[in-house]
Short mmCIF file of C-alpha atoms in Angstrom, two decimals:
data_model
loop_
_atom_site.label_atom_id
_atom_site.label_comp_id
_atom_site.label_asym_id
_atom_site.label_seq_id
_atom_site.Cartn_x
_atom_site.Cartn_y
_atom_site.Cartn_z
CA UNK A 22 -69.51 72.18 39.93
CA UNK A 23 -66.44 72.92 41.38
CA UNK A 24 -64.69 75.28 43.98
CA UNK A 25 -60.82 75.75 44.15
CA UNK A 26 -58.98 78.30 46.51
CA UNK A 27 -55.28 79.29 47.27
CA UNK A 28 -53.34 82.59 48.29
CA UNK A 29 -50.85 84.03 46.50
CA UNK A 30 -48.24 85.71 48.53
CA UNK A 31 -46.78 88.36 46.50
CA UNK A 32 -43.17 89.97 46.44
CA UNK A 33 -43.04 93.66 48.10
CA UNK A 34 -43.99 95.66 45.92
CA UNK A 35 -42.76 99.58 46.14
CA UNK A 36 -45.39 102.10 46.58
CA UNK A 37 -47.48 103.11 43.51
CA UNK A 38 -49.86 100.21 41.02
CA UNK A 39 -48.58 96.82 39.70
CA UNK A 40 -49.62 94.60 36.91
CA UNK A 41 -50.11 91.35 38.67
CA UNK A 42 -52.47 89.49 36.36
CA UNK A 43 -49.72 87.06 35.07
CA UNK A 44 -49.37 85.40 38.61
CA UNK A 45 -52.88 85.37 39.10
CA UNK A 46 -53.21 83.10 36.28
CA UNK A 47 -50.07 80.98 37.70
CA UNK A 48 -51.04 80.44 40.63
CA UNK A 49 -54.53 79.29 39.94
CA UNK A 50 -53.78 76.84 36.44
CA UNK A 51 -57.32 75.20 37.50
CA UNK A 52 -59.00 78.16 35.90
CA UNK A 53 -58.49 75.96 32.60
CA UNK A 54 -60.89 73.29 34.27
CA UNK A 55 -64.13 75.68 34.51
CA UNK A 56 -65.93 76.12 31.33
CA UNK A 57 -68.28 78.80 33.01
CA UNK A 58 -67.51 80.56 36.49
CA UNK A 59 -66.17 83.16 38.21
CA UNK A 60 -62.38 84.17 39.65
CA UNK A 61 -62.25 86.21 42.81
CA UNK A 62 -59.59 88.08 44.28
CA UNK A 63 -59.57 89.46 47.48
CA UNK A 64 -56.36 90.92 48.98
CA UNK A 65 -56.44 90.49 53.06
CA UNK A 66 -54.79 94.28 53.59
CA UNK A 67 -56.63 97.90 54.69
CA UNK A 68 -53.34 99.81 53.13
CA UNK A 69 -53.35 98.60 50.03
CA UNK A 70 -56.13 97.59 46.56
CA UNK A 71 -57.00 95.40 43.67
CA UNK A 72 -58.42 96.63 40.77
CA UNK A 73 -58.93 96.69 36.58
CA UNK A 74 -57.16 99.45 34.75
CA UNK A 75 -55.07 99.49 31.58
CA UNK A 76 -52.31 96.65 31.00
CA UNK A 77 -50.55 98.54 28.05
CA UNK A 78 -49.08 101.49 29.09
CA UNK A 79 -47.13 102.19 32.15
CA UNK A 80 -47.93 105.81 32.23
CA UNK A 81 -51.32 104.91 33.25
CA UNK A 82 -50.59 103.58 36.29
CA UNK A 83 -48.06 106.38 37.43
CA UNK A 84 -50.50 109.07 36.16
CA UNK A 85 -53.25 106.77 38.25
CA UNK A 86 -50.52 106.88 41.45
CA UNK A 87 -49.89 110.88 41.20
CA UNK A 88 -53.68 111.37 41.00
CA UNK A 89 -54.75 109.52 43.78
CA UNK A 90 -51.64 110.97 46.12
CA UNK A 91 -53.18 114.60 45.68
CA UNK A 92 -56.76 113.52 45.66
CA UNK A 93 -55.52 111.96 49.63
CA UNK A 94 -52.48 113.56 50.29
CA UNK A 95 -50.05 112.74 53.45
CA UNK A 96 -50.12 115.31 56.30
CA UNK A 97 -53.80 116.04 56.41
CA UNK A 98 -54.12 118.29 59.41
CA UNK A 99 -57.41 116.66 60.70
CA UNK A 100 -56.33 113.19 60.56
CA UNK A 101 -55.62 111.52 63.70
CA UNK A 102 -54.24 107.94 63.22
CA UNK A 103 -50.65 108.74 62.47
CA UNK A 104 -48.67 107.00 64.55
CA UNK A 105 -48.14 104.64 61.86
CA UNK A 106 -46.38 107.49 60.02
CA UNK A 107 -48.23 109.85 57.29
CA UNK A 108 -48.92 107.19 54.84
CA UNK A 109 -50.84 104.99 56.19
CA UNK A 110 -54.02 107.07 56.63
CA UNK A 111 -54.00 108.08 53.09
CA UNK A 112 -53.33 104.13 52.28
CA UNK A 113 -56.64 103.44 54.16
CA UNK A 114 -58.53 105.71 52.60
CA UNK A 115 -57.35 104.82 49.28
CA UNK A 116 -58.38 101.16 49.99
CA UNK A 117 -61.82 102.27 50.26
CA UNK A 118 -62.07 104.33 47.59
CA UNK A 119 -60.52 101.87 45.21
CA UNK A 120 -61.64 98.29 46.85
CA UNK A 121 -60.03 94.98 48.01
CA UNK A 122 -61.99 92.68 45.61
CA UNK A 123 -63.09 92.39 41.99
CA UNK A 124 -64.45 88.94 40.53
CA UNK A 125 -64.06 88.30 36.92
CA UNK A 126 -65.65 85.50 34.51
CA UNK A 127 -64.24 82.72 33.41
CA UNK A 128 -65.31 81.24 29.88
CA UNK A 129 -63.78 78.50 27.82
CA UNK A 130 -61.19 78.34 30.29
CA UNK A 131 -60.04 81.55 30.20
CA UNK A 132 -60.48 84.96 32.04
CA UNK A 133 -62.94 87.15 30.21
CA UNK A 134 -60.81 90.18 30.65
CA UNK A 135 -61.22 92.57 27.95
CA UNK A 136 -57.94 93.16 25.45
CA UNK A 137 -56.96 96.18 27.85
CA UNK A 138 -57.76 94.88 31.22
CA UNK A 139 -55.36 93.54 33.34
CA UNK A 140 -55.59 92.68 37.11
CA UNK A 141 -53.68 96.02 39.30
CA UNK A 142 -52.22 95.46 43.11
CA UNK A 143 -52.52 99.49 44.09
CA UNK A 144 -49.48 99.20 47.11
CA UNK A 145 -50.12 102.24 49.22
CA UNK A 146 -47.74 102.32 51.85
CA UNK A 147 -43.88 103.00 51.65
CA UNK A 148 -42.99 99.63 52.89
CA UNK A 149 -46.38 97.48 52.37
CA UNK A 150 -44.27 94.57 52.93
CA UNK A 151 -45.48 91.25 50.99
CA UNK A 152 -49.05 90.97 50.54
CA UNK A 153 -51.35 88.15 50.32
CA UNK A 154 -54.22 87.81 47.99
CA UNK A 155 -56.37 84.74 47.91
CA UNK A 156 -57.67 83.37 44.61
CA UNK A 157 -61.23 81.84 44.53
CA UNK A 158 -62.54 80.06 41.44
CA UNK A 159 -65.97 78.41 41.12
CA UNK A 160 -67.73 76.83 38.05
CA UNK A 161 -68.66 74.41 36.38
CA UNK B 11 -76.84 74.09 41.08
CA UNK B 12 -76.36 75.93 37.58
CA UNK B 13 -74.25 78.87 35.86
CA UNK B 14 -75.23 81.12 32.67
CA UNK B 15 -73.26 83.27 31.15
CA UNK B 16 -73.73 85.72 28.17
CA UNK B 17 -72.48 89.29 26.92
CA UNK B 18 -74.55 92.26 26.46
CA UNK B 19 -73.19 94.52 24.20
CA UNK B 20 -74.72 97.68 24.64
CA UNK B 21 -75.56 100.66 21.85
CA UNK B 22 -73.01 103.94 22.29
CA UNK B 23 -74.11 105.63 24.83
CA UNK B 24 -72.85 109.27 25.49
CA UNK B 25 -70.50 110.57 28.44
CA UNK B 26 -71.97 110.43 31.74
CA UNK B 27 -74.15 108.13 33.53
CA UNK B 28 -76.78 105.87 32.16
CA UNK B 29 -79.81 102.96 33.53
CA UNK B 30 -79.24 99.75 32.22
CA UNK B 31 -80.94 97.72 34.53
CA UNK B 32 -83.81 96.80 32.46
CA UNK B 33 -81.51 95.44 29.18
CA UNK B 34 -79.21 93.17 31.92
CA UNK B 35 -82.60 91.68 33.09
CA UNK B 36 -83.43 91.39 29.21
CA UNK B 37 -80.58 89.64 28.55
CA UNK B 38 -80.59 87.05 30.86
CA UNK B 39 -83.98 85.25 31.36
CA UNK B 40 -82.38 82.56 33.39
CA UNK B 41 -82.55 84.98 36.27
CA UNK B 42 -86.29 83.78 36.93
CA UNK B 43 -85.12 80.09 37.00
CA UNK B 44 -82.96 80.64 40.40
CA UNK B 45 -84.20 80.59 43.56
CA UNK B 46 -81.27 81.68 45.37
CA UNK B 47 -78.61 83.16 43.73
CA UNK B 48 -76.18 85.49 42.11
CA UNK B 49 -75.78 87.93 39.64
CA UNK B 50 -71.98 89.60 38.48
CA UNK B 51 -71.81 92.24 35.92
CA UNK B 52 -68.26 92.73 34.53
CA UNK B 53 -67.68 95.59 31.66
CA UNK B 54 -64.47 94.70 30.07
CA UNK B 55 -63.14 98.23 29.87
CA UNK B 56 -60.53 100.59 31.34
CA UNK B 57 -62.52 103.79 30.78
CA UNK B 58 -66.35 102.93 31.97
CA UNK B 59 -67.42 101.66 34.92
CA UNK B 60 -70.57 99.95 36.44
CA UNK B 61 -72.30 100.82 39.78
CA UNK B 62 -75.39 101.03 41.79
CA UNK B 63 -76.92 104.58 42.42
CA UNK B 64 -80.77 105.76 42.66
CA UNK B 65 -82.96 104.67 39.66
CA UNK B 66 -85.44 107.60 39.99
CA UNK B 67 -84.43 110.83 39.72
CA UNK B 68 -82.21 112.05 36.40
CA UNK B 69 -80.20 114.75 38.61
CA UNK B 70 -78.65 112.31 40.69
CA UNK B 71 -76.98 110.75 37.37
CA UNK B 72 -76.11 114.36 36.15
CA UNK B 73 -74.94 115.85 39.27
CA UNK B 74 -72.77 112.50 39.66
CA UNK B 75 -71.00 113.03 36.24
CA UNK B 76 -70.90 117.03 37.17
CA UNK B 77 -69.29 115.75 40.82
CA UNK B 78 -66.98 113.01 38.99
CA UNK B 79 -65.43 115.61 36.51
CA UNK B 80 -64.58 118.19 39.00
CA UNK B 81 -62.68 115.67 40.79
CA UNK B 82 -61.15 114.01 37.93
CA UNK B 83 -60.38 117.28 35.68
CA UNK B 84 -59.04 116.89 31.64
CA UNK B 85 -55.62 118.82 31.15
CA UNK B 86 -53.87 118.30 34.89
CA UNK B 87 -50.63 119.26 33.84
CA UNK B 88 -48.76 115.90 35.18
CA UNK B 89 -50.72 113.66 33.53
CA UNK B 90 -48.61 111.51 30.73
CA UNK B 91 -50.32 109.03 29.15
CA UNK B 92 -52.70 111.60 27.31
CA UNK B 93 -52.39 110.83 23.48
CA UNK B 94 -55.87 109.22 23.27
CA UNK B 95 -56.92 112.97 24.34
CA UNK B 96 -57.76 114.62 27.24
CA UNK B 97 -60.84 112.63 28.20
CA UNK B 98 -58.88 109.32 28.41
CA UNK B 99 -56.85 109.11 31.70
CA UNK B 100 -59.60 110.95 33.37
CA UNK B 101 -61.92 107.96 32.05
CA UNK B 102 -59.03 105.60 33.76
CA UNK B 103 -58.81 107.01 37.12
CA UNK B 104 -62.26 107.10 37.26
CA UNK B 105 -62.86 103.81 36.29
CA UNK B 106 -60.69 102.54 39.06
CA UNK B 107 -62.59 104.68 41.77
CA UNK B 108 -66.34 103.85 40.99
CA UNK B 109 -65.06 99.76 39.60
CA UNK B 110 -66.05 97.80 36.73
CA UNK B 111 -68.12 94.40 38.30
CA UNK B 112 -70.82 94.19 40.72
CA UNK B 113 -72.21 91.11 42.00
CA UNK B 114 -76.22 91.27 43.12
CA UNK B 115 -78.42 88.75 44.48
CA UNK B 116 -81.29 86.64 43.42
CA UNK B 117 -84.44 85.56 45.57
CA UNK B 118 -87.59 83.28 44.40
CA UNK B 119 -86.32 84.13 40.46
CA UNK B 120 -85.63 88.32 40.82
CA UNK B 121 -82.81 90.33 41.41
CA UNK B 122 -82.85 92.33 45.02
CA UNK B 123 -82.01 95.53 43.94
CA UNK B 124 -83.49 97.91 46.71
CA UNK B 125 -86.20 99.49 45.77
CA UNK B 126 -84.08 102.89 44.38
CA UNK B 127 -81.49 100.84 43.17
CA UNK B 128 -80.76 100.76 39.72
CA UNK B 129 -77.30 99.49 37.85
CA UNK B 130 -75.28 102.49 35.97
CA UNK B 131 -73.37 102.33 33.38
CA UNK B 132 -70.46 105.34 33.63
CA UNK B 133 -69.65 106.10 29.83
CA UNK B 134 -66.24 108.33 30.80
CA UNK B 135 -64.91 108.73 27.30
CA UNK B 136 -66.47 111.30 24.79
CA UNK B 137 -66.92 108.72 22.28
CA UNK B 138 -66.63 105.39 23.98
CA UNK B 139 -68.26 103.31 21.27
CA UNK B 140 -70.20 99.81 22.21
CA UNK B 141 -69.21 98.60 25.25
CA UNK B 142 -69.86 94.93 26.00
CA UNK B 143 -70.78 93.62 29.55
CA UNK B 144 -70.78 89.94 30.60
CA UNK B 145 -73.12 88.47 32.69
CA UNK B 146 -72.76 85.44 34.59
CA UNK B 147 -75.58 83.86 37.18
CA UNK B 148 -75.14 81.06 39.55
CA UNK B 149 -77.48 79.43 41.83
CA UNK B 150 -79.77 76.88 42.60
CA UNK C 6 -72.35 72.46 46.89
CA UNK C 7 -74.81 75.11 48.66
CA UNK C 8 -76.39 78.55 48.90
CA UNK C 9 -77.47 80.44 51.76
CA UNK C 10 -79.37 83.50 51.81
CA UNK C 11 -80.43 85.78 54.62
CA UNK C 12 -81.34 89.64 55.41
CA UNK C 13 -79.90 91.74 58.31
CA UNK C 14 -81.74 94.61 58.70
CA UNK C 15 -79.02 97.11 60.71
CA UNK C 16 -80.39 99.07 63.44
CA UNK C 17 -80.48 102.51 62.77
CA UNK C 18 -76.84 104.21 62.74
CA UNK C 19 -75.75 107.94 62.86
CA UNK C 20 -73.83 109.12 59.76
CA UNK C 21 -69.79 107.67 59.68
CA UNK C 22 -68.63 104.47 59.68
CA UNK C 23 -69.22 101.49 61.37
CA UNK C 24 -67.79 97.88 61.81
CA UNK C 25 -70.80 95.14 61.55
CA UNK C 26 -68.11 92.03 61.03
CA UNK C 27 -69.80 90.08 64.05
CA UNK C 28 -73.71 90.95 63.45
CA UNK C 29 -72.74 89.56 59.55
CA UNK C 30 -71.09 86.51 61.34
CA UNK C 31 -73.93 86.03 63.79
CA UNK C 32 -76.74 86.76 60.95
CA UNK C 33 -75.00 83.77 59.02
CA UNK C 34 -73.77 80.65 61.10
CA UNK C 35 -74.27 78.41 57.70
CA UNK C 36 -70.46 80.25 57.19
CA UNK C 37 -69.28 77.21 59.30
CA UNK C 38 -70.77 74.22 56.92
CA UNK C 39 -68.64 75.88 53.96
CA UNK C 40 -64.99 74.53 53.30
CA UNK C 41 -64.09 75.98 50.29
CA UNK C 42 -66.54 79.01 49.11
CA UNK C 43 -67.61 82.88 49.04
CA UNK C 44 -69.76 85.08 51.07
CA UNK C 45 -71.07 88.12 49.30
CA UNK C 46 -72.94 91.62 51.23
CA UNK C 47 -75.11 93.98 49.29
CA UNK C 48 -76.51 96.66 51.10
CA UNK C 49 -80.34 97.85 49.34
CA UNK C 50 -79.70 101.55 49.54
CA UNK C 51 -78.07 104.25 47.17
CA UNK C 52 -76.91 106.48 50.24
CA UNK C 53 -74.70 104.08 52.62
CA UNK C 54 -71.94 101.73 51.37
CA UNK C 55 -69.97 98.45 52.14
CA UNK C 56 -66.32 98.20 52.59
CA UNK C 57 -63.45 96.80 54.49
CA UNK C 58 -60.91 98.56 56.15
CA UNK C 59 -59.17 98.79 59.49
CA UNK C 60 -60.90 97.03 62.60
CA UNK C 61 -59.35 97.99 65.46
CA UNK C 62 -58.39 102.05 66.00
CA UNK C 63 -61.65 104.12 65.74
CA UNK C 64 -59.61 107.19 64.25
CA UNK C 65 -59.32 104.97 60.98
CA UNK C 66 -63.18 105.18 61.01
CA UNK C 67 -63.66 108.95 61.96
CA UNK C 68 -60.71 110.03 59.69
CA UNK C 69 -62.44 107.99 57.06
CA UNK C 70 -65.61 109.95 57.66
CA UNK C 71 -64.22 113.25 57.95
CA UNK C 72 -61.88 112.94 54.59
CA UNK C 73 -65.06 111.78 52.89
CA UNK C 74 -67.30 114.88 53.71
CA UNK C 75 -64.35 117.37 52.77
CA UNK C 76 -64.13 115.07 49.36
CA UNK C 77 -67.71 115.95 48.43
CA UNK C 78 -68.84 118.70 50.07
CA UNK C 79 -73.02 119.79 50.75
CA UNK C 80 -74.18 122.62 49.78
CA UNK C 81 -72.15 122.26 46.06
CA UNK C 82 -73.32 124.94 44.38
CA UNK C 83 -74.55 122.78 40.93
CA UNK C 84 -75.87 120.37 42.50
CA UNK C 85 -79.72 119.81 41.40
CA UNK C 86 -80.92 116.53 43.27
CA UNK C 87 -81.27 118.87 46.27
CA UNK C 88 -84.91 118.35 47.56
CA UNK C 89 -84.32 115.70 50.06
CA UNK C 90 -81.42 117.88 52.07
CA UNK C 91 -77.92 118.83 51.48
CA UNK C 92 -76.88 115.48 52.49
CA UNK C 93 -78.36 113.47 50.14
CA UNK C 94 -76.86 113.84 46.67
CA UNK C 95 -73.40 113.80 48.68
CA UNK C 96 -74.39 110.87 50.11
CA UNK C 97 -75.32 109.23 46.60
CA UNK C 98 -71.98 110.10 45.63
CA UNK C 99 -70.34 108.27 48.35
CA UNK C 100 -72.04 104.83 47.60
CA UNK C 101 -70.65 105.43 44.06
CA UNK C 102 -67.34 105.83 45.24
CA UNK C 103 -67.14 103.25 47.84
CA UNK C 104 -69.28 100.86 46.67
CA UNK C 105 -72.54 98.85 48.04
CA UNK C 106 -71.44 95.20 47.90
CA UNK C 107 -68.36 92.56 49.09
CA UNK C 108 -67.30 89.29 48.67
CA UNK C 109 -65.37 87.90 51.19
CA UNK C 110 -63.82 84.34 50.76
CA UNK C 111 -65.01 81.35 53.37
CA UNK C 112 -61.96 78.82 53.99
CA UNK C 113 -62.24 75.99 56.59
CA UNK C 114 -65.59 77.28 58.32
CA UNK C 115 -64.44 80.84 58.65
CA UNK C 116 -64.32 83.74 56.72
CA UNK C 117 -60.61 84.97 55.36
CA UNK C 118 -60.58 88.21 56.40
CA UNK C 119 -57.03 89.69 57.03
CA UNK C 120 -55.87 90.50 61.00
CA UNK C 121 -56.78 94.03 60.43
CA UNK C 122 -60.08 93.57 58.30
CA UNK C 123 -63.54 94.36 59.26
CA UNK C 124 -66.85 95.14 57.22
CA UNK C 125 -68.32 98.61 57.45
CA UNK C 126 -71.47 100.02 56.81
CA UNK C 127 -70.95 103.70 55.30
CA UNK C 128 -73.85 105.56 56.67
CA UNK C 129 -73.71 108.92 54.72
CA UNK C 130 -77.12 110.25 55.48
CA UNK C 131 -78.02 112.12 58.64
CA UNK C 132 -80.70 110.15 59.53
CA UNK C 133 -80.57 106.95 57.32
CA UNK C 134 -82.92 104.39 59.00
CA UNK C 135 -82.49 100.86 59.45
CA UNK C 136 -80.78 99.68 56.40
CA UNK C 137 -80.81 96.12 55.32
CA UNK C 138 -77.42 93.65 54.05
CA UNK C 139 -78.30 90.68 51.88
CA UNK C 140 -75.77 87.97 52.98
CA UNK C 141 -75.16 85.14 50.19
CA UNK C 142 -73.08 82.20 50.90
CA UNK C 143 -72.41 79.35 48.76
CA UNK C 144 -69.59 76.61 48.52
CA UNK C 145 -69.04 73.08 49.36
#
C-alpha cells in the first residue's frame, strides 16, 4: 500500500484544450510501482479544467473549444464579475461545467485509459498563465 | 487495507440514458467486504459518459437526453471533426460536460448512494457498441 | 495507511451557490493526521451538486447561478418529469452537468486547494432541505 504525490507545473498554455497526458505520465514514473490503484489529478485553478476527450484528432478539441465559447460566451449582459476582463466569468463557469478532477485506474502498471482517451488541460482564460496540477497515486 | 479491480463490459445499449447500478454492484462482490471505503467507476470512452441522476422515474432519463441534445445539436455548421457522422462530436462535447468517472463511498459493506441515486450510463452515439467500465474499490 | 468517514448534513440553503470549504474542514479534523492522501465529497441527492470554483467575490457565485437557470430553463415545454414543480427536472439536469462528488488532495495535514478554491454546494431546488456530504479521507 502505497501513496505518492507531486505537482506538475505546466507551461502556459494559450486559450482553448491541450493534450497533457504525456507529462502526466513523466512526472509521476511511480505509477509503474502500483499493480492496482488509482491516479488523481486535480488542477488548483477556478479559470481553467481537466478532463477525458479524444487524443487522436485535433479537430476535436477546437470543435470542443468553439462549442463551449458559444454555449458561455464573453459579454453576458447580466454578469457582474468583470473586472477581471470578459473572460474570466465565462472561464469560471466553464470550470464547473467541465470539472477540476478526474481519477483514473491504474493496472499492471499502467493507466487504464481506453485507446482514445487521453488526459485534456481545458485553459480558459487569454493569459491563464502556468498552471499547476497535482498528481496523486495510491495502490498497492 | 485492500484494492479490487475488474471491468464490466456492458451489452449495447441504445442512445440516451440508462441504470446500471445494479450490474456495477453485480460485478464487484468485494463491495460487501469493506467497511469503509471507495468505489470509482471509469468508462474508457470519448463519446459516453457516467453520472449520478434519480433512479426512479424514466422521464428524468428521457427528458435529460431530450435537454442534452438541444444543447449539444448534430449538424452545427463549424463543427470539423464530423466524419464518424453527425452524432460523434456531439457524443464528445457531451462527454466532457456530464464526465466519464465517479468515485462513491462504502459504509458497513454497501455503497451510499442516496436513496434516489442511481449511476447512468450516457450512451451518446447512435450505435456505440459494448462499452467497458472499470471498477476499482479500496478500503479497509 | 487510514480511512475516515463522516456525514455533514448541511443546513437547509436557498437555491444558488454556496461555499461550505470550512464546515467540510471542521466536519473532518482527521484531515490533519494525513501526510500524503485524498479527501473525497459526495453529496446524496440528484438535485444539488459539488464543485469548486472561486472563493472570494460573491458575483462568481450569483453569476454562476444566474447563467445556470438561463442554461436550462423551467417551464421547457417537453419536459415530462414535471409533477414535483418546474424546478425539479431543471434541477436534475444541473447535478448532471456539474456533478455530485470531489476529490480534493490532502498534503502535509491540509487540504491542496488552490488560493482561489472553495467547495460549493449547488442548491438547484427552491426549497431543497438539509442535504447531506459524505466526507472520505484516507492516506498515510
Amino acid at each position: 500500500m502505497q501513496y505518492f504525490q507531486t505537482t506538475l507545473q505546466l507551461k502556459e498554455y494559450p486559450r482553448g484544450f491541450h493534450l497533457i497526458t504525456d507529462q502526466i505520465i513523466q512526472a509521476m514514473p511511480e505509477i509503474r510501482q502500483i499493480k492496482t490503484g488509482l491516479l488523481h489529478l486535480f488542477i488548483q485553478h477556478t479559470s481553467a479544467s481537466i478532463s477525458l476527450n479524444e487524443n487522436a484528432d485535433p479537430t476535436v478539441r477546437t470543435d470542443l473549444e468553439a462549442f463551449i465559447n458559444k454555449l458561455v460566451p464573453e459579454h453576458t449582459p447580466y454578469f457582474e464579475h468583470t473586472y477581471e476582463g470578459p473572460d474570466d466569468m465565462p472561464a469560471h463557469i466553464k470550470a464547473s461545467l467541465i470539472g477540476s478532477n478526474i481519477t483514473i485506474p491504474i493496472k499492471d502498471g499502467s493507466l487504464c485509459l481506453g485507446t482514445w482517451q487521453g488526459v485534456y488541460l481545458g485553459e480558459h482564460r487569454n493569459y491563464g498563465g502556468q498552471r499547476r496540477v497535482m498528481i496523486t497515486v495510491h495502490g498497492q
